[in-house]
Structure formats: structure tokens, C-alpha cells
Amino acid sequence: MPMTSPIPVLQGDQSTELRSMGEELLLRRPHDELRIPLAAIARIRVERRVVTVELTAPAGIEPTVYRIEDVSRAAADAFADAVNAALPARTAGEDAADGSALVTTRTLGSPDEDDEDGPEPVPLFVKGAAVVVGVGLAALSAFVGVATEHVGRGVAVLLVGGVGALFAFGVVSALWTLWENWYLSRHGITVDATQAWLDGQVSYVYTDTTGKTHTHPESVEDETIRVAYSPRKPRKAILCQGWGHQVKGLFVVLFLLALASPAVYGAYALASPAFGG
């Protein structure tokens, strides 16, 4: 049975989190993550619902402090007592080192950050195709209504054709996702992503080959997952899954295709009289 730490995890405002990791503290904030060794900490102070981590500093130098606010008072007291008791002993008169030099910071990516490689091809393709199909259906509907002198038939073409187009786009998107998952899991770069609390929700953080950190939103309970990404677009990663997931995706494609086919054929049957069919 895995052992869990008795030291509580502090959850603060603005998606901040402070936890003990043995010989260091992990402070997670919306856009960065700080690892603070116990050797760099002078003390932990609690004032109402605010916890302050005060670092060591040479005499005459203002110490660096980190604050996490709006935490549970009971959890804060327990956290401060446990961490202060675990701090390394220091002899009287010992000249303290600059604790901030021991802190390591990692910048966390955001799903909304700009991607230097440009927009993803699938959304751009879908948007463009949706505009073309929408305009085409509207024009076809108007033509059928005029040619058959039956406005209702033209409206029916627009409605039935729109349903068919919607399911057809679903088929295309599902097929693209299947291909992308298959390709990246075999030809992409596979790395481990670890859980992180960002913007009020659990995400997974991974680092690409350039050292840049990205987030991957995923709703699983594992502390670590395996993701794969393209070197050209490291910001977008897929969750590595087995053949079972691919088979499920194929069934989704077939289901959407079964819904799209009669709708598309129905639109064709309604429009054909306008062309002498």
C-alpha cells in the first residue's frame, strides 16, 4: 500500500497550491511551478488564512517570501508545524545563505497561449468547409424552391441537407482524430505528463525537447500519463492509448456514417426534381 504524506496540501486562491514533497515544497501557481528545498526555508508563518514561506537570506538582505492566501486555517497550522519541525537545524550565529538561489522555477504553458506554428489544420479546414457547404446548401435550397415552384421542398432540402452535412463533418473529424492518434503514437515524441492544478482544474504538464512546458487537459485519475506530440506542434499532444480506444473510435465513425448517409440521400432525392430527375 503506497504511503501518503500526513502533511496537508494547501489549496489557495487563484488556483495556487502548496504541498510538501519530502525534502522540498512544491508551490504551484497558475502559470509557474516552484520547487523550494527545505534548506532554503527560514520558517513558515501563518497569519489568519495566509501562509508565508520565508526563505533564508544573508544579514542585511531582505528575505524572499512566497504567500498563499485563502487557505484552511486548520490545514495551514498543521502544515506550518510539520514543515517547521522538518527544517534543517542551524547553529547560532551561522551566516544564512540566500535561499532564493536554491529555488527552481518552471513556467507552465497555457492552452490559450499563441502557437508559433500557426493554427491547427483540422479546425481551419472544418471552418472553411462549413462555410462552403452552408453557402452551397442555401443556394441549392433557393434553386430547388424556384425550379420546382415549391418553397417547402427548398426548405426541406436545406434542413435535411444541413443534418446530413453536420453528421458528415462529424465523420471527417472522427477519422482525422483516429489518424492523428495512430500517427503520433507511432511517429511522435512520447513523454510522461504529471498532474498539476491549473486555473481551477486538474491538467497534466509535460516538457518538450526544447525545455518548454505545456499543459494537456485530461480527465483521468492517474498521477502520470503518457502523451505524444509532433515536434512541429509540441503544444498539442494526444493521450497514448491502446487498440481498444482506436476500435471504439472506429465504431463512432461507423455510427456517424450510418446517420449521415440517409440524410444526404434524402437531400439528394428532394433536390433531384429540380434538375429533371
PDB file of C-alpha atoms in Angstrom:
ATOM      1  CA  MET A   1       0.000   0.000   0.000  1.00  0.00           C
ATOM      2  CA  PRO A   2       1.507   3.381  -1.002  1.00  0.00           C
ATOM      3  CA  MET A   3       2.324   5.734   1.864  1.00  0.00           C
ATOM      4  CA  THR A   4       0.753   9.185   1.765  1.00  0.00           C
ATOM      5  CA  SER A   5       2.182  12.256   3.452  1.00  0.00           C
ATOM      6  CA  PRO A   6       0.416  13.307   6.692  1.00  0.00           C
ATOM      7  CA  ILE A   7       1.194  16.943   5.851  1.00  0.00           C
ATOM      8  CA  PRO A   8      -1.901  18.550   4.328  1.00  0.00           C
ATOM      9  CA  VAL A   9      -1.932  20.087   0.870  1.00  0.00           C
ATOM     10  CA  LEU A  10      -2.858  23.776   0.963  1.00  0.00           C
ATOM     11  CA  GLN A  11      -5.300  24.985  -1.674  1.00  0.00           C
ATOM     12  CA  GLY A  12      -5.359  28.768  -2.010  1.00  0.00           C
ATOM     13  CA  ASP A  13      -6.980  31.391  -4.177  1.00  0.00           C
ATOM     14  CA  GLN A  14      -6.272  31.831  -7.884  1.00  0.00           C
ATOM     15  CA  SER A  15      -5.565  28.099  -8.296  1.00  0.00           C
ATOM     16  CA  THR A  16      -2.484  28.150  -6.059  1.00  0.00           C
ATOM     17  CA  GLU A  17      -1.344  25.017  -4.265  1.00  0.00           C
ATOM     18  CA  LEU A  18       1.397  24.343  -1.714  1.00  0.00           C
ATOM     19  CA  ARG A  19       2.439  20.840  -0.770  1.00  0.00           C
ATOM     20  CA  SER A  20       5.318  19.035   0.909  1.00  0.00           C
ATOM     21  CA  MET A  21       7.399  16.752  -1.291  1.00  0.00           C
ATOM     22  CA  GLY A  22       9.741  15.373   1.342  1.00  0.00           C
ATOM     23  CA  GLU A  23      12.908  17.452   1.129  1.00  0.00           C
ATOM     24  CA  GLU A  24      11.240  20.313  -0.684  1.00  0.00           C
ATOM     25  CA  LEU A  25       7.994  22.239  -1.031  1.00  0.00           C
ATOM     26  CA  LEU A  26       6.119  22.454  -4.304  1.00  0.00           C
ATOM     27  CA  LEU A  27       4.323  25.739  -4.944  1.00  0.00           C
ATOM     28  CA  ARG A  28       2.036  25.658  -7.958  1.00  0.00           C
ATOM     29  CA  ARG A  29       0.601  28.869  -9.328  1.00  0.00           C
ATOM     30  CA  PRO A  30      -1.497  29.457 -12.465  1.00  0.00           C
ATOM     31  CA  HIS A  31       1.494  29.959 -14.756  1.00  0.00           C
ATOM     32  CA  ASP A  32       4.536  28.586 -12.953  1.00  0.00           C
ATOM     33  CA  GLU A  33       5.719  25.920 -10.550  1.00  0.00           C
ATOM     34  CA  LEU A  34       8.350  26.498  -7.837  1.00  0.00           C
ATOM     35  CA  ARG A  35      10.370  23.831  -6.036  1.00  0.00           C
ATOM     36  CA  ILE A  36      11.659  25.168  -2.717  1.00  0.00           C
ATOM     37  CA  PRO A  37      14.191  22.969  -0.863  1.00  0.00           C
ATOM     38  CA  LEU A  38      13.802  22.831   2.912  1.00  0.00           C
ATOM     39  CA  ALA A  39      17.398  24.046   3.155  1.00  0.00           C
ATOM     40  CA  ALA A  40      16.275  27.324   1.544  1.00  0.00           C
ATOM     41  CA  ILE A  41      13.454  27.952   4.035  1.00  0.00           C
ATOM     42  CA  ALA A  42      13.896  30.019   7.189  1.00  0.00           C
ATOM     43  CA  ARG A  43      10.381  29.414   8.514  1.00  0.00           C
ATOM     44  CA  ILE A  44       6.721  29.030   7.661  1.00  0.00           C
ATOM     45  CA  ARG A  45       4.403  31.655   9.156  1.00  0.00           C
ATOM     46  CA  VAL A  46       0.612  31.608   9.406  1.00  0.00           C
ATOM     47  CA  GLU A  47      -1.473  34.752   9.752  1.00  0.00           C
ATOM     48  CA  ARG A  48      -5.185  34.007   9.767  1.00  0.00           C
ATOM     49  CA  ARG A  49      -5.720  32.272   6.395  1.00  0.00           C
ATOM     50  CA  VAL A  50      -2.436  33.367   4.801  1.00  0.00           C
ATOM     51  CA  VAL A  51       0.645  31.136   4.773  1.00  0.00           C
ATOM     52  CA  THR A  52       4.029  32.740   4.159  1.00  0.00           C
ATOM     53  CA  VAL A  53       7.118  30.813   3.159  1.00  0.00           C
ATOM     54  CA  GLU A  54      10.108  32.903   4.208  1.00  0.00           C
ATOM     55  CA  LEU A  55      13.449  31.990   2.674  1.00  0.00           C
ATOM     56  CA  THR A  56      16.855  32.319   4.263  1.00  0.00           C
ATOM     57  CA  ALA A  57      18.900  35.412   3.467  1.00  0.00           C
ATOM     58  CA  PRO A  58      22.286  36.842   4.481  1.00  0.00           C
ATOM     59  CA  ALA A  59      22.316  39.504   7.176  1.00  0.00           C
ATOM     60  CA  GLY A  60      21.110  42.860   5.903  1.00  0.00           C
ATOM     61  CA  ILE A  61      19.312  41.348   2.885  1.00  0.00           C
ATOM     62  CA  GLU A  62      15.519  41.323   2.676  1.00  0.00           C
ATOM     63  CA  PRO A  63      14.446  37.666   2.521  1.00  0.00           C
ATOM     64  CA  THR A  64      12.334  36.390  -0.350  1.00  0.00           C
ATOM     65  CA  VAL A  65       8.827  35.345   0.665  1.00  0.00           C
ATOM     66  CA  TYR A  66       6.058  33.418  -1.072  1.00  0.00           C
ATOM     67  CA  ARG A  67       2.442  33.701   0.052  1.00  0.00           C
ATOM     68  CA  ILE A  68      -0.584  31.536  -0.491  1.00  0.00           C
ATOM     69  CA  GLU A  69      -3.857  33.095   0.599  1.00  0.00           C
ATOM     70  CA  ASP A  70      -7.373  31.982   1.462  1.00  0.00           C
ATOM     71  CA  VAL A  71      -6.359  28.557   2.778  1.00  0.00           C
ATOM     72  CA  SER A  72      -7.951  26.491   5.513  1.00  0.00           C
ATOM     73  CA  ARG A  73      -6.725  27.789   8.875  1.00  0.00           C
ATOM     74  CA  ALA A  74      -6.621  24.306  10.391  1.00  0.00           C
ATOM     75  CA  ALA A  75      -4.677  22.922   7.419  1.00  0.00           C
ATOM     76  CA  ALA A  76      -2.338  25.942   7.478  1.00  0.00           C
ATOM     77  CA  ASP A  77      -1.475  25.441  11.151  1.00  0.00           C
ATOM     78  CA  ALA A  78      -0.825  21.721  10.643  1.00  0.00           C
ATOM     79  CA  PHE A  79       1.260  22.414   7.542  1.00  0.00           C
ATOM     80  CA  ALA A  80       3.390  25.088   9.250  1.00  0.00           C
ATOM     81  CA  ASP A  81       4.007  22.959  12.344  1.00  0.00           C
ATOM     82  CA  ALA A  82       5.072  19.935  10.291  1.00  0.00           C
ATOM     83  CA  VAL A  83       7.337  21.820   7.871  1.00  0.00           C
ATOM     84  CA  ASN A  84       8.965  23.996  10.552  1.00  0.00           C
ATOM     85  CA  ALA A  85       9.764  20.852  12.533  1.00  0.00           C
ATOM     86  CA  ALA A  86      11.389  19.309   9.454  1.00  0.00           C
ATOM     87  CA  LEU A  87      13.638  22.284   8.640  1.00  0.00           C
ATOM     88  CA  PRO A  88      17.371  21.590   8.977  1.00  0.00           C
ATOM     89  CA  ALA A  89      18.920  22.728  12.252  1.00  0.00           C
ATOM     90  CA  ARG A  90      21.100  25.818  12.058  1.00  0.00           C
ATOM     91  CA  THR A  91      23.762  26.816  14.582  1.00  0.00           C
ATOM     92  CA  ALA A  92      23.523  30.159  16.350  1.00  0.00           C
ATOM     93  CA  GLY A  93      25.393  32.898  14.520  1.00  0.00           C
ATOM     94  CA  GLU A  94      25.575  30.898  11.299  1.00  0.00           C
ATOM     95  CA  ASP A  95      25.513  33.213   8.302  1.00  0.00           C
ATOM     96  CA  ALA A  96      22.418  32.196   6.332  1.00  0.00           C
ATOM     97  CA  ALA A  97      22.712  31.621   2.605  1.00  0.00           C
ATOM     98  CA  ASP A  98      20.463  33.211   0.008  1.00  0.00           C
ATOM     99  CA  GLY A  99      17.611  30.692  -0.163  1.00  0.00           C
ATOM    100  CA  SER A 100      16.208  32.163  -3.379  1.00  0.00           C
ATOM    101  CA  ALA A 101      19.247  30.844  -5.253  1.00  0.00           C
ATOM    102  CA  LEU A 102      18.145  27.292  -4.424  1.00  0.00           C
ATOM    103  CA  VAL A 103      14.606  27.708  -5.741  1.00  0.00           C
ATOM    104  CA  THR A 104      13.905  26.299  -9.194  1.00  0.00           C
ATOM    105  CA  THR A 105      11.076  27.706 -11.303  1.00  0.00           C
ATOM    106  CA  ARG A 106       9.324  26.099 -14.222  1.00  0.00           C
ATOM    107  CA  THR A 107       6.986  28.099 -16.429  1.00  0.00           C
ATOM    108  CA  LEU A 108       3.762  26.324 -17.227  1.00  0.00           C
ATOM    109  CA  GLY A 109       2.183  26.628 -20.630  1.00  0.00           C
ATOM    110  CA  SER A 110      -1.438  27.583 -21.110  1.00  0.00           C
ATOM    111  CA  PRO A 111      -3.913  26.088 -23.565  1.00  0.00           C
ATOM    112  CA  ASP A 112      -4.659  29.647 -24.711  1.00  0.00           C
ATOM    113  CA  GLU A 113      -1.109  30.687 -25.475  1.00  0.00           C
ATOM    114  CA  ASP A 114      -0.124  31.521 -29.034  1.00  0.00           C
ATOM    115  CA  ASP A 115       1.425  28.721 -31.058  1.00  0.00           C
ATOM    116  CA  GLU A 116       4.296  29.864 -33.222  1.00  0.00           C
ATOM    117  CA  ASP A 117       3.489  27.095 -35.691  1.00  0.00           C
ATOM    118  CA  GLY A 118       0.100  28.624 -36.511  1.00  0.00           C
ATOM    119  CA  PRO A 119      -3.447  27.300 -36.126  1.00  0.00           C
ATOM    120  CA  GLU A 120      -4.262  23.616 -36.209  1.00  0.00           C
ATOM    121  CA  PRO A 121      -5.188  22.367 -39.708  1.00  0.00           C
ATOM    122  CA  VAL A 122      -8.340  20.482 -38.731  1.00  0.00           C
ATOM    123  CA  PRO A 123     -10.281  23.385 -37.173  1.00  0.00           C
ATOM    124  CA  LEU A 124      -9.281  25.648 -40.073  1.00  0.00           C
ATOM    125  CA  PHE A 125     -10.379  23.033 -42.603  1.00  0.00           C
ATOM    126  CA  VAL A 126     -13.649  22.397 -40.803  1.00  0.00           C
ATOM    127  CA  LYS A 127     -14.480  26.108 -40.576  1.00  0.00           C
ATOM    128  CA  GLY A 128     -13.729  26.709 -44.246  1.00  0.00           C
ATOM    129  CA  ALA A 129     -15.637  23.639 -45.376  1.00  0.00           C
ATOM    130  CA  ALA A 130     -18.598  24.535 -43.157  1.00  0.00           C
ATOM    131  CA  VAL A 131     -18.855  27.965 -44.786  1.00  0.00           C
ATOM    132  CA  VAL A 132     -18.659  26.499 -48.302  1.00  0.00           C
ATOM    133  CA  VAL A 133     -21.225  23.783 -47.575  1.00  0.00           C
ATOM    134  CA  GLY A 134     -23.543  26.216 -45.808  1.00  0.00           C
ATOM    135  CA  VAL A 135     -23.494  28.674 -48.698  1.00  0.00           C
ATOM    136  CA  GLY A 136     -23.887  25.802 -51.189  1.00  0.00           C
ATOM    137  CA  LEU A 137     -26.887  24.369 -49.346  1.00  0.00           C
ATOM    138  CA  ALA A 138     -28.551  27.776 -49.154  1.00  0.00           C
ATOM    139  CA  ALA A 139     -28.042  28.320 -52.886  1.00  0.00           C
ATOM    140  CA  LEU A 140     -29.284  24.805 -53.679  1.00  0.00           C
ATOM    141  CA  SER A 141     -32.348  25.295 -51.481  1.00  0.00           C
ATOM    142  CA  ALA A 142     -33.223  28.551 -53.230  1.00  0.00           C
ATOM    143  CA  PHE A 143     -32.725  26.985 -56.671  1.00  0.00           C
ATOM    144  CA  VAL A 144     -34.914  23.970 -55.826  1.00  0.00           C
ATOM    145  CA  GLY A 145     -37.661  26.214 -54.467  1.00  0.00           C
ATOM    146  CA  VAL A 146     -37.694  28.321 -57.647  1.00  0.00           C
ATOM    147  CA  ALA A 147     -37.242  25.465 -60.132  1.00  0.00           C
ATOM    148  CA  THR A 148     -39.982  23.297 -58.617  1.00  0.00           C
ATOM    149  CA  GLU A 149     -42.169  26.267 -57.633  1.00  0.00           C
ATOM    150  CA  HIS A 150     -42.433  24.630 -54.218  1.00  0.00           C
ATOM    151  CA  VAL A 151     -40.876  26.620 -51.391  1.00  0.00           C
ATOM    152  CA  GLY A 152     -41.431  23.791 -48.921  1.00  0.00           C
ATOM    153  CA  ARG A 153     -39.245  21.457 -50.980  1.00  0.00           C
ATOM    154  CA  GLY A 154     -36.468  24.013 -50.981  1.00  0.00           C
ATOM    155  CA  VAL A 155     -36.686  24.421 -47.205  1.00  0.00           C
ATOM    156  CA  ALA A 156     -36.692  20.628 -46.792  1.00  0.00           C
ATOM    157  CA  VAL A 157     -33.504  20.395 -48.864  1.00  0.00           C
ATOM    158  CA  LEU A 158     -31.848  22.943 -46.600  1.00  0.00           C
ATOM    159  CA  LEU A 159     -32.919  21.226 -43.369  1.00  0.00           C
ATOM    160  CA  VAL A 160     -32.258  17.624 -44.397  1.00  0.00           C
ATOM    161  CA  GLY A 161     -29.036  18.569 -46.184  1.00  0.00           C
ATOM    162  CA  GLY A 162     -27.882  20.521 -43.139  1.00  0.00           C
ATOM    163  CA  VAL A 163     -28.389  17.477 -40.901  1.00  0.00           C
ATOM    164  CA  GLY A 164     -26.503  15.299 -43.367  1.00  0.00           C
ATOM    165  CA  ALA A 165     -23.646  17.813 -43.585  1.00  0.00           C
ATOM    166  CA  LEU A 166     -23.427  18.006 -39.787  1.00  0.00           C
ATOM    167  CA  PHE A 167     -23.045  14.249 -39.448  1.00  0.00           C
ATOM    168  CA  ALA A 168     -20.634  14.168 -42.398  1.00  0.00           C
ATOM    169  CA  PHE A 169     -18.373  16.703 -40.671  1.00  0.00           C
ATOM    170  CA  GLY A 170     -18.537  14.501 -37.593  1.00  0.00           C
ATOM    171  CA  VAL A 171     -17.306  11.571 -39.681  1.00  0.00           C
ATOM    172  CA  VAL A 172     -14.427  13.622 -41.102  1.00  0.00           C
ATOM    173  CA  SER A 173     -13.413  14.948 -37.674  1.00  0.00           C
ATOM    174  CA  ALA A 174     -13.555  11.479 -36.092  1.00  0.00           C
ATOM    175  CA  LEU A 175     -11.478   9.993 -38.912  1.00  0.00           C
ATOM    176  CA  TRP A 176      -8.898  12.775 -38.538  1.00  0.00           C
ATOM    177  CA  THR A 177      -8.684  12.169 -34.792  1.00  0.00           C
ATOM    178  CA  LEU A 178      -8.179   8.435 -35.344  1.00  0.00           C
ATOM    179  CA  TRP A 179      -5.427   9.048 -37.879  1.00  0.00           C
ATOM    180  CA  GLU A 180      -3.746  11.674 -35.691  1.00  0.00           C
ATOM    181  CA  ASN A 181      -3.774   9.385 -32.641  1.00  0.00           C
ATOM    182  CA  TRP A 182      -2.385   6.497 -34.679  1.00  0.00           C
ATOM    183  CA  TYR A 183       0.317   8.613 -36.297  1.00  0.00           C
ATOM    184  CA  LEU A 184       1.525  10.477 -33.197  1.00  0.00           C
ATOM    185  CA  SER A 185       1.576   7.376 -31.013  1.00  0.00           C
ATOM    186  CA  ARG A 186       3.942   5.728 -33.514  1.00  0.00           C
ATOM    187  CA  HIS A 187       5.897   8.593 -35.052  1.00  0.00           C
ATOM    188  CA  GLY A 188       5.581  11.418 -32.499  1.00  0.00           C
ATOM    189  CA  ILE A 189       7.629  12.136 -29.370  1.00  0.00           C
ATOM    190  CA  THR A 190       6.296  10.288 -26.335  1.00  0.00           C
ATOM    191  CA  VAL A 191       6.794  11.747 -22.845  1.00  0.00           C
ATOM    192  CA  ASP A 192       5.261  11.449 -19.390  1.00  0.00           C
ATOM    193  CA  ALA A 193       2.901  14.188 -18.181  1.00  0.00           C
ATOM    194  CA  THR A 194       2.286  14.768 -14.488  1.00  0.00           C
ATOM    195  CA  GLN A 195      -0.764  16.159 -12.724  1.00  0.00           C
ATOM    196  CA  ALA A 196      -0.946  19.885 -11.992  1.00  0.00           C
ATOM    197  CA  TRP A 197      -3.668  22.121 -10.583  1.00  0.00           C
ATOM    198  CA  LEU A 198      -4.124  24.969 -13.085  1.00  0.00           C
ATOM    199  CA  ASP A 199      -6.908  27.523 -13.458  1.00  0.00           C
ATOM    200  CA  GLY A 200      -9.143  25.673 -11.027  1.00  0.00           C
ATOM    201  CA  GLN A 201      -8.928  22.278 -12.693  1.00  0.00           C
ATOM    202  CA  VAL A 202      -6.622  19.291 -12.960  1.00  0.00           C
ATOM    203  CA  SER A 203      -4.394  19.288 -16.028  1.00  0.00           C
ATOM    204  CA  TYR A 204      -1.279  17.388 -16.980  1.00  0.00           C
ATOM    205  CA  VAL A 205       2.079  19.077 -17.540  1.00  0.00           C
ATOM    206  CA  TYR A 206       4.779  17.857 -19.917  1.00  0.00           C
ATOM    207  CA  THR A 207       8.021  19.323 -21.254  1.00  0.00           C
ATOM    208  CA  ASP A 208       9.033  19.208 -24.915  1.00  0.00           C
ATOM    209  CA  THR A 209      12.536  18.680 -26.267  1.00  0.00           C
ATOM    210  CA  THR A 210      13.262  22.419 -26.191  1.00  0.00           C
ATOM    211  CA  GLY A 211      12.524  22.602 -22.460  1.00  0.00           C
ATOM    212  CA  LYS A 212       9.216  24.434 -22.902  1.00  0.00           C
ATOM    213  CA  THR A 213       6.349  23.300 -20.690  1.00  0.00           C
ATOM    214  CA  HIS A 214       2.835  22.631 -21.981  1.00  0.00           C
ATOM    215  CA  THR A 215      -0.441  21.509 -20.467  1.00  0.00           C
ATOM    216  CA  HIS A 216      -2.699  18.684 -21.580  1.00  0.00           C
ATOM    217  CA  PRO A 217      -6.270  18.686 -20.209  1.00  0.00           C
ATOM    218  CA  GLU A 218      -7.309  15.126 -19.434  1.00  0.00           C
ATOM    219  CA  SER A 219      -9.931  13.717 -17.057  1.00  0.00           C
ATOM    220  CA  VAL A 220      -8.216  10.651 -15.625  1.00  0.00           C
ATOM    221  CA  GLU A 221      -7.183   9.828 -12.075  1.00  0.00           C
ATOM    222  CA  ASP A 222      -3.593   8.730 -12.724  1.00  0.00           C
ATOM    223  CA  GLU A 223      -0.846  10.976 -11.365  1.00  0.00           C
ATOM    224  CA  THR A 224       1.195  10.379 -14.533  1.00  0.00           C
ATOM    225  CA  ILE A 225       0.006   9.746 -18.075  1.00  0.00           C
ATOM    226  CA  ARG A 226       1.869   9.162 -21.327  1.00  0.00           C
ATOM    227  CA  VAL A 227       1.304  11.620 -24.152  1.00  0.00           C
ATOM    228  CA  ALA A 228       2.717  12.005 -27.654  1.00  0.00           C
ATOM    229  CA  TYR A 229       3.202  15.156 -29.702  1.00  0.00           C
ATOM    230  CA  SER A 230       4.585  16.250 -33.052  1.00  0.00           C
ATOM    231  CA  PRO A 231       7.955  18.078 -32.968  1.00  0.00           C
ATOM    232  CA  ARG A 232       6.385  20.718 -35.236  1.00  0.00           C
ATOM    233  CA  LYS A 233       3.472  21.381 -32.862  1.00  0.00           C
ATOM    234  CA  PRO A 234       4.544  20.339 -29.363  1.00  0.00           C
ATOM    235  CA  ARG A 235       1.719  22.299 -27.747  1.00  0.00           C
ATOM    236  CA  LYS A 236      -0.865  19.765 -28.917  1.00  0.00           C
ATOM    237  CA  ALA A 237      -0.453  16.261 -27.503  1.00  0.00           C
ATOM    238  CA  ILE A 238      -2.615  13.141 -27.589  1.00  0.00           C
ATOM    239  CA  LEU A 239      -3.093  10.620 -24.809  1.00  0.00           C
ATOM    240  CA  CYS A 240      -1.383   7.348 -25.721  1.00  0.00           C
ATOM    241  CA  GLN A 241      -3.982   4.584 -25.582  1.00  0.00           C
ATOM    242  CA  GLY A 242      -4.239   1.016 -26.802  1.00  0.00           C
ATOM    243  CA  TRP A 243      -6.022  -0.591 -29.719  1.00  0.00           C
ATOM    244  CA  GLY A 244      -9.249  -0.766 -27.731  1.00  0.00           C
ATOM    245  CA  HIS A 245      -9.584   3.004 -27.876  1.00  0.00           C
ATOM    246  CA  GLN A 246      -8.971   3.002 -31.639  1.00  0.00           C
ATOM    247  CA  VAL A 247     -11.657   0.353 -32.131  1.00  0.00           C
ATOM    248  CA  LYS A 248     -14.125   2.447 -30.134  1.00  0.00           C
ATOM    249  CA  GLY A 249     -13.276   5.435 -32.327  1.00  0.00           C
ATOM    250  CA  LEU A 250     -13.929   3.351 -35.441  1.00  0.00           C
ATOM    251  CA  PHE A 251     -17.361   2.405 -34.133  1.00  0.00           C
ATOM    252  CA  VAL A 252     -18.098   6.108 -33.607  1.00  0.00           C
ATOM    253  CA  VAL A 253     -17.152   6.777 -37.234  1.00  0.00           C
ATOM    254  CA  LEU A 254     -19.447   3.986 -38.469  1.00  0.00           C
ATOM    255  CA  PHE A 255     -22.297   5.234 -36.285  1.00  0.00           C
ATOM    256  CA  LEU A 256     -21.992   8.795 -37.592  1.00  0.00           C
ATOM    257  CA  LEU A 257     -21.738   7.484 -41.144  1.00  0.00           C
ATOM    258  CA  ALA A 258     -24.946   5.492 -40.640  1.00  0.00           C
ATOM    259  CA  LEU A 259     -26.686   8.713 -39.571  1.00  0.00           C
ATOM    260  CA  ALA A 260     -25.201  10.847 -42.329  1.00  0.00           C
ATOM    261  CA  SER A 261     -25.970   8.541 -45.281  1.00  0.00           C
ATOM    262  CA  PRO A 262     -29.801   8.637 -45.199  1.00  0.00           C
ATOM    263  CA  ALA A 263     -29.806  12.394 -44.595  1.00  0.00           C
ATOM    264  CA  VAL A 264     -27.510  13.060 -47.539  1.00  0.00           C
ATOM    265  CA  TYR A 265     -29.528  10.724 -49.758  1.00  0.00           C
ATOM    266  CA  GLY A 266     -32.752  12.372 -48.607  1.00  0.00           C
ATOM    267  CA  ALA A 267     -31.450  15.805 -49.594  1.00  0.00           C
ATOM    268  CA  TYR A 268     -30.426  14.385 -52.991  1.00  0.00           C
ATOM    269  CA  ALA A 269     -33.883  12.847 -53.541  1.00  0.00           C
ATOM    270  CA  LEU A 270     -35.607  16.108 -52.643  1.00  0.00           C
ATOM    271  CA  ALA A 271     -33.387  18.184 -54.925  1.00  0.00           C
ATOM    272  CA  SER A 272     -33.321  15.874 -57.967  1.00  0.00           C
ATOM    273  CA  PRO A 273     -36.710  17.008 -59.434  1.00  0.00           C
ATOM    274  CA  ALA A 274     -35.279  20.498 -59.835  1.00  0.00           C
ATOM    275  CA  PHE A 275     -32.714  19.016 -62.234  1.00  0.00           C
ATOM    276  CA  GLY A 276     -35.260  16.941 -64.150  1.00  0.00           C
ATOM    277  CA  GLY A 277     -34.576  13.799 -62.074  1.00  0.00           C
TER     278      GLY A 277
END
